[in-house]
Tab-separated table of C-alpha atoms in Angstrom:
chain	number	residue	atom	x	y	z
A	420	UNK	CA	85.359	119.655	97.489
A	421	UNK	CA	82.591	117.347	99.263
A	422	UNK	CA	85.433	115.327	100.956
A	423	UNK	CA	87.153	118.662	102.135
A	424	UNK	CA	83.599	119.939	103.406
A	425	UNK	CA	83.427	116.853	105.503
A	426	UNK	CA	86.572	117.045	107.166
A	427	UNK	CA	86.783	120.693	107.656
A	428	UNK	CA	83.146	119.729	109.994
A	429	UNK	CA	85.481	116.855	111.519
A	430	UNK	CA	88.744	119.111	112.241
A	431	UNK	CA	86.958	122.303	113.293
A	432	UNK	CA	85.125	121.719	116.523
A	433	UNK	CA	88.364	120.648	117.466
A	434	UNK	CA	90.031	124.114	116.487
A	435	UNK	CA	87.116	126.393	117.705
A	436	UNK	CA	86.838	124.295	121.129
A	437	UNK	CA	90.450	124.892	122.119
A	438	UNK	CA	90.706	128.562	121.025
A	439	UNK	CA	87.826	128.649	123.369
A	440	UNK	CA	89.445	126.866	126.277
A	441	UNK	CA	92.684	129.025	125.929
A	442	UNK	CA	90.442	132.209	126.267
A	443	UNK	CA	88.194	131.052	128.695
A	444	UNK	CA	88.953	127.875	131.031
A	445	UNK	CA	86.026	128.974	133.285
A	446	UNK	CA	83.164	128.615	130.424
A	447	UNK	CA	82.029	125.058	129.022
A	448	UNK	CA	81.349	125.314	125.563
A	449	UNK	CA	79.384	121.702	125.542
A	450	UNK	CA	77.500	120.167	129.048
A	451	UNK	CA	79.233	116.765	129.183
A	452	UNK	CA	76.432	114.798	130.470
A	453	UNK	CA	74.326	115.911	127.641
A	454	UNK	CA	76.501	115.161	125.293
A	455	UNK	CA	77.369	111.865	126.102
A	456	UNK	CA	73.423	111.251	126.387
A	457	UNK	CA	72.964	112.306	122.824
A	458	UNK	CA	76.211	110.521	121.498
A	459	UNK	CA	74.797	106.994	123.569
A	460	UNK	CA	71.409	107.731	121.511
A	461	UNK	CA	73.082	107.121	118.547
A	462	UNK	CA	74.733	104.415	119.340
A	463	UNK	CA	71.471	102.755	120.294
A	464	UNK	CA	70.051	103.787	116.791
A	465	UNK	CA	72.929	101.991	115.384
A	466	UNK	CA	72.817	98.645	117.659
A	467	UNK	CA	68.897	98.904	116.309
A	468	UNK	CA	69.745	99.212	112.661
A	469	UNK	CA	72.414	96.379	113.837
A	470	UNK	CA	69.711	94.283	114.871
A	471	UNK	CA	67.149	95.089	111.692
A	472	UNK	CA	70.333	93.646	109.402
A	473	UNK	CA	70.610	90.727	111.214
A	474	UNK	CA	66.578	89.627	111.180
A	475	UNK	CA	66.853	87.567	108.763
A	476	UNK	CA	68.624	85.234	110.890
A	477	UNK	CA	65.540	84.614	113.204
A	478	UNK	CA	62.979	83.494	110.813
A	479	UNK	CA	60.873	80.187	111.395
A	480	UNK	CA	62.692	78.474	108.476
A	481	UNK	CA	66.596	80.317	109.707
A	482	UNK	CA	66.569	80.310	113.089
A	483	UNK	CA	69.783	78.063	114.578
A	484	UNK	CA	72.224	77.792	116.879
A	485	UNK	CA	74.073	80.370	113.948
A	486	UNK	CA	71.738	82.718	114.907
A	487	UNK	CA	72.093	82.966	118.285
A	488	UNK	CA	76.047	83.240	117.886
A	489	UNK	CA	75.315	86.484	115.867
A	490	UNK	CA	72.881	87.937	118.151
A	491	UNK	CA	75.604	87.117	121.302
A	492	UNK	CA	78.108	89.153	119.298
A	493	UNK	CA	75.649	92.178	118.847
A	494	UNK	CA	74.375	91.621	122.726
A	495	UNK	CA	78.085	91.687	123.802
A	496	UNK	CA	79.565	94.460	122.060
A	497	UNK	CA	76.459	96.427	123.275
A	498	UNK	CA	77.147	95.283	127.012
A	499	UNK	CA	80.820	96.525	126.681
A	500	UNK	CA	79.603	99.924	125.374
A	501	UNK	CA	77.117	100.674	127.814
A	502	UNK	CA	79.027	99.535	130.688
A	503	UNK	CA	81.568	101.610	129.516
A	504	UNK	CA	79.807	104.997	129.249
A	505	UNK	CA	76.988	104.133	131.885
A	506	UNK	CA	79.306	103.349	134.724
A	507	UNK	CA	82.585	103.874	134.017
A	508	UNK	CA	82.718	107.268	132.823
A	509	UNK	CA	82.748	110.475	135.578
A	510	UNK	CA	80.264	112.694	133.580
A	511	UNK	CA	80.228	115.414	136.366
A	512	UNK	CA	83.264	117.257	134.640
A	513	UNK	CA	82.765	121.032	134.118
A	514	UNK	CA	86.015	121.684	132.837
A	515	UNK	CA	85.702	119.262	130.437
A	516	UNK	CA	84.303	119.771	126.555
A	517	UNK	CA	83.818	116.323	125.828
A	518	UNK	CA	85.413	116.856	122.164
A	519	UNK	CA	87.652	114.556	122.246
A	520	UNK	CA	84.451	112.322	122.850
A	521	UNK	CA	82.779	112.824	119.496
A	522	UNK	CA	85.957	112.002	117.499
A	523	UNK	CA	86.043	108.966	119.365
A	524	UNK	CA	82.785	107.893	118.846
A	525	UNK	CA	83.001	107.685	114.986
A	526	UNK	CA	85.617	104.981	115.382
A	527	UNK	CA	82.722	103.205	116.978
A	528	UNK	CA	79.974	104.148	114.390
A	529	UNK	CA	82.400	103.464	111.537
A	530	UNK	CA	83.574	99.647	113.665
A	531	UNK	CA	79.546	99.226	114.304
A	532	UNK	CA	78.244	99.912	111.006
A	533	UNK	CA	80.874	97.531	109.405
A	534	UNK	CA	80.026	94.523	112.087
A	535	UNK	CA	76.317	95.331	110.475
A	536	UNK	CA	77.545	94.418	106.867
A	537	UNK	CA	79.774	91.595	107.989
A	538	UNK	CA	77.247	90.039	110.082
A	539	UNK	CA	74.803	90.110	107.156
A	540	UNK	CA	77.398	88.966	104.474
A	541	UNK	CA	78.286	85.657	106.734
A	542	UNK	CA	75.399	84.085	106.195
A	543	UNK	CA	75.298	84.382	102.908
A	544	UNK	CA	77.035	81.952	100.731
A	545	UNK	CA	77.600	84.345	97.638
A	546	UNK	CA	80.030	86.458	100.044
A	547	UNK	CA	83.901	85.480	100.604
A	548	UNK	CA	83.962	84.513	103.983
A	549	UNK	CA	87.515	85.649	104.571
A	550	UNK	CA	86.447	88.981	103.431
A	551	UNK	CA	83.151	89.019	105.841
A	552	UNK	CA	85.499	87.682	108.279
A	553	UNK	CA	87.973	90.806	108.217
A	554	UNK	CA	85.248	92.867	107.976
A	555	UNK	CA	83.926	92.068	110.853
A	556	UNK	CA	86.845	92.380	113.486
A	557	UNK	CA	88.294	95.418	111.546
A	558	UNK	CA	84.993	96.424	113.233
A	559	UNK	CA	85.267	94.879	116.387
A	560	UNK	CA	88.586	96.438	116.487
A	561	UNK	CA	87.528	100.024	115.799
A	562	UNK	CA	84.653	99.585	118.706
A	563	UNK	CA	86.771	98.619	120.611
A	564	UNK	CA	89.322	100.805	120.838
A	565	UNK	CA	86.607	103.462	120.580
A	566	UNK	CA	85.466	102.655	123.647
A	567	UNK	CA	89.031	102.037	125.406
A	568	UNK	CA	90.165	105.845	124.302
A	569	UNK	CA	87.057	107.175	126.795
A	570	UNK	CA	88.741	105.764	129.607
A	571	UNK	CA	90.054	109.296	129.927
A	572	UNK	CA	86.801	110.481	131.248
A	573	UNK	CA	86.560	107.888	133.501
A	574	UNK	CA	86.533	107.533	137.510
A	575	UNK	CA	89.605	107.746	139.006
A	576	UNK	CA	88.929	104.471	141.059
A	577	UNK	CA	87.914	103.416	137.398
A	578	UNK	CA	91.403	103.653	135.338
A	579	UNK	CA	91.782	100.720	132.894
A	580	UNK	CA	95.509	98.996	133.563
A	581	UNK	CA	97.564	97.947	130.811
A	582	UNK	CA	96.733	94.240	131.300
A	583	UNK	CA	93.280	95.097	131.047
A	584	UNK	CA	94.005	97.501	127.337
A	585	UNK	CA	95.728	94.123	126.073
A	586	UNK	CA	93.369	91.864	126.785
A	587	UNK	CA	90.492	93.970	125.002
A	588	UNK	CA	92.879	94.313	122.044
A	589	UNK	CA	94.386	90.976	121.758
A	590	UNK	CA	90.677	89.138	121.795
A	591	UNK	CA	89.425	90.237	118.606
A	592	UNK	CA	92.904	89.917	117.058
A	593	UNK	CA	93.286	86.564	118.743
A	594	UNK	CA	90.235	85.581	117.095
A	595	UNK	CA	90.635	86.328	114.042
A	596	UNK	CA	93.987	84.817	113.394
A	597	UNK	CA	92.176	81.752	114.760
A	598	UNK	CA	89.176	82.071	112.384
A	599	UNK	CA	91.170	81.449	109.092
A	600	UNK	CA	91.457	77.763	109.896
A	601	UNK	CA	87.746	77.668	109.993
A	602	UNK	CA	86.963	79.613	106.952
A	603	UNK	CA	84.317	76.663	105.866
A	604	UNK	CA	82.527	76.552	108.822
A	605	UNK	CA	80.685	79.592	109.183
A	606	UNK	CA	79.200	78.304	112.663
A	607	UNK	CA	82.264	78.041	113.884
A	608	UNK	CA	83.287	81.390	112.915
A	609	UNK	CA	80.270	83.009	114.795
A	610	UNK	CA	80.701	81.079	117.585
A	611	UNK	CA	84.600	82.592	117.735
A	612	UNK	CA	83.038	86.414	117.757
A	613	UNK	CA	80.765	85.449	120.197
A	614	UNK	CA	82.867	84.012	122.714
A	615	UNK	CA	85.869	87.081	122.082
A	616	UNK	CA	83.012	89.487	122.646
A	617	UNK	CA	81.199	87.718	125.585
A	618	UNK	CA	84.891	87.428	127.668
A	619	UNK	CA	85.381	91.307	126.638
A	620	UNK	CA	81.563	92.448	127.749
A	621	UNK	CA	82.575	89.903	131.040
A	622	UNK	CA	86.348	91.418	131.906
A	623	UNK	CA	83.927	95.248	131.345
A	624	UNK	CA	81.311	94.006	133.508
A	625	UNK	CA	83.840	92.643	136.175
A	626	UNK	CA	86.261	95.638	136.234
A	627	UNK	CA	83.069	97.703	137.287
A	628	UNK	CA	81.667	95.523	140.051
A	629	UNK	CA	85.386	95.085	141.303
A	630	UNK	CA	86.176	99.073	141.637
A	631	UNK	CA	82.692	100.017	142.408
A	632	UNK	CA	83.432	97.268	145.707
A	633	UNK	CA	86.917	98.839	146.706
C-alpha cells in the first residue's frame, strides 16, 4: 500500500495538470521560474550532502591526488547541471507547467544520490570496486540524461543536436567499459570519472558561450 501511495503522488500531478490544461490553456497551474528555482534548491542540497559524503577524503592524513579526482567529478557534474538550467533553459514560458520538469528531476536525485554512495564506497577497500564502479555511472547516467530531457525548455538558439546527445551519453558509458581493466587501481578509476565529467561540464559550458555568440 506504501509503494502504491508513492506512486499515485508520482503519477497524479501528471493527471490533474493535463485535465487542467485541456480545460484551461490560458491559466498556469505552476509559475515556471519558481519552480525551477525550488527544484535547483534541491539539487544544491543534494551536491551539499554530496560533498559531506565525500569529506573524508580531505583529511590531513587522506588528502591525495584521489581526492581531488572525486571532488572534480562532483565539481563537474554540478557545472553541467547548472549550466544547464541557469543558461540554457527559456524560463519565461507561461504556457508551460513545468511538470514534465519534476519527473525529470528525480532521475537526477535518484543518479546524484547514488554517485554519493559510490563515491564513498571507492575508497574503501571492504567495497567491490566493480560494484562501486557501476554504481557510480548508473548514476552519472541517470544525471545525465536528467538533465539532457530539459532541453525541451530550452532557447530556441539553444537546441542540443544529436552529436551533442551522443557525446553526453557515450562518455560515461565510454568510461566505464574502460574502467574494468583498471578495477585495482582505484586512482585510476577516479581519474576516468573525472576526466568523462570534466569534457561533459566543457562540451555544456562551450555549447552556451557558442549560441549565446551567434
Amino acid at each position: 500500500m506504501a509503494a502504491l501511495g508513492v506512486i499515485a503522488t508520482w503519477l497524479l500531478p501528471a493527471i490533474l495538470v493535463n485535465r487542467t490544461r485541456q480545460k484551461n490553456m490560458a491559466i498556469s497551474t505552476i509559475n515556471f521560474p519558481h519552480l525551477l528555482e525550488r527544484l535547483s534548491l534541491l539539487v544544491i542540497i543534494t551536491f551539499g550532502e554530496m560533498i559531506i559524503g565525500i569529506s573524508d577524503y580531505f583529511g590531513v592524513e587522506t588528502l591525495s591526488i584521489f581526492s581531488v579526482a572525486i571532488f572534480s567529478v562532483v565539481l563537474n557534474l554540478f557545472m553541467v547541471y547548472i549550466v544547464e538550467v541557469d543558461h540554457l533553459i527559456e524560463d519565461k514560458q507561461p504556457s508551460v507547467t513545468g511538470n514534465a520538469a519534476i519527473y525529470w528531476h528525480y532521475l537526477i536525485f535518484f543518479g546524484l544520490n547514488f554517485i554519493t554512495v559510490s563515491l564513498k564506497f571507492l575508497g574503501e577497500d571492504d567495497v567491490s570496486a566493480r560494484f562501486s564502479v557501476s554504481l557510480l555511472y548508473l548514476g552519472i547516467l541517470l544525471s545525465t540524461i536528467g538533465v539532457l530531457l530539459h532541453a525541451t525548455y530550452n532557447k530556441v538558439s539553444h537546441q542540443f543536436g544529436s552529436s551533442f546527445y551522443c557525446l553526453q551519453i557515450s562518455l560515461p558509458v565510454f568510461s566505464f567499459l574502460i574502467s574494468f581493466l583498471f578495477l585495482e587501481q582505484k586512482l585510476v578509476l577516479a581519474t576516468l570519472a573525472a576526466l568523462s565529467t570534466l569534457i561533459q561540464a566543457v562540451s555544456f559550458v562551450r555549447f552556451n558561450m557558442k549560441n549565446q555568440l551567434n
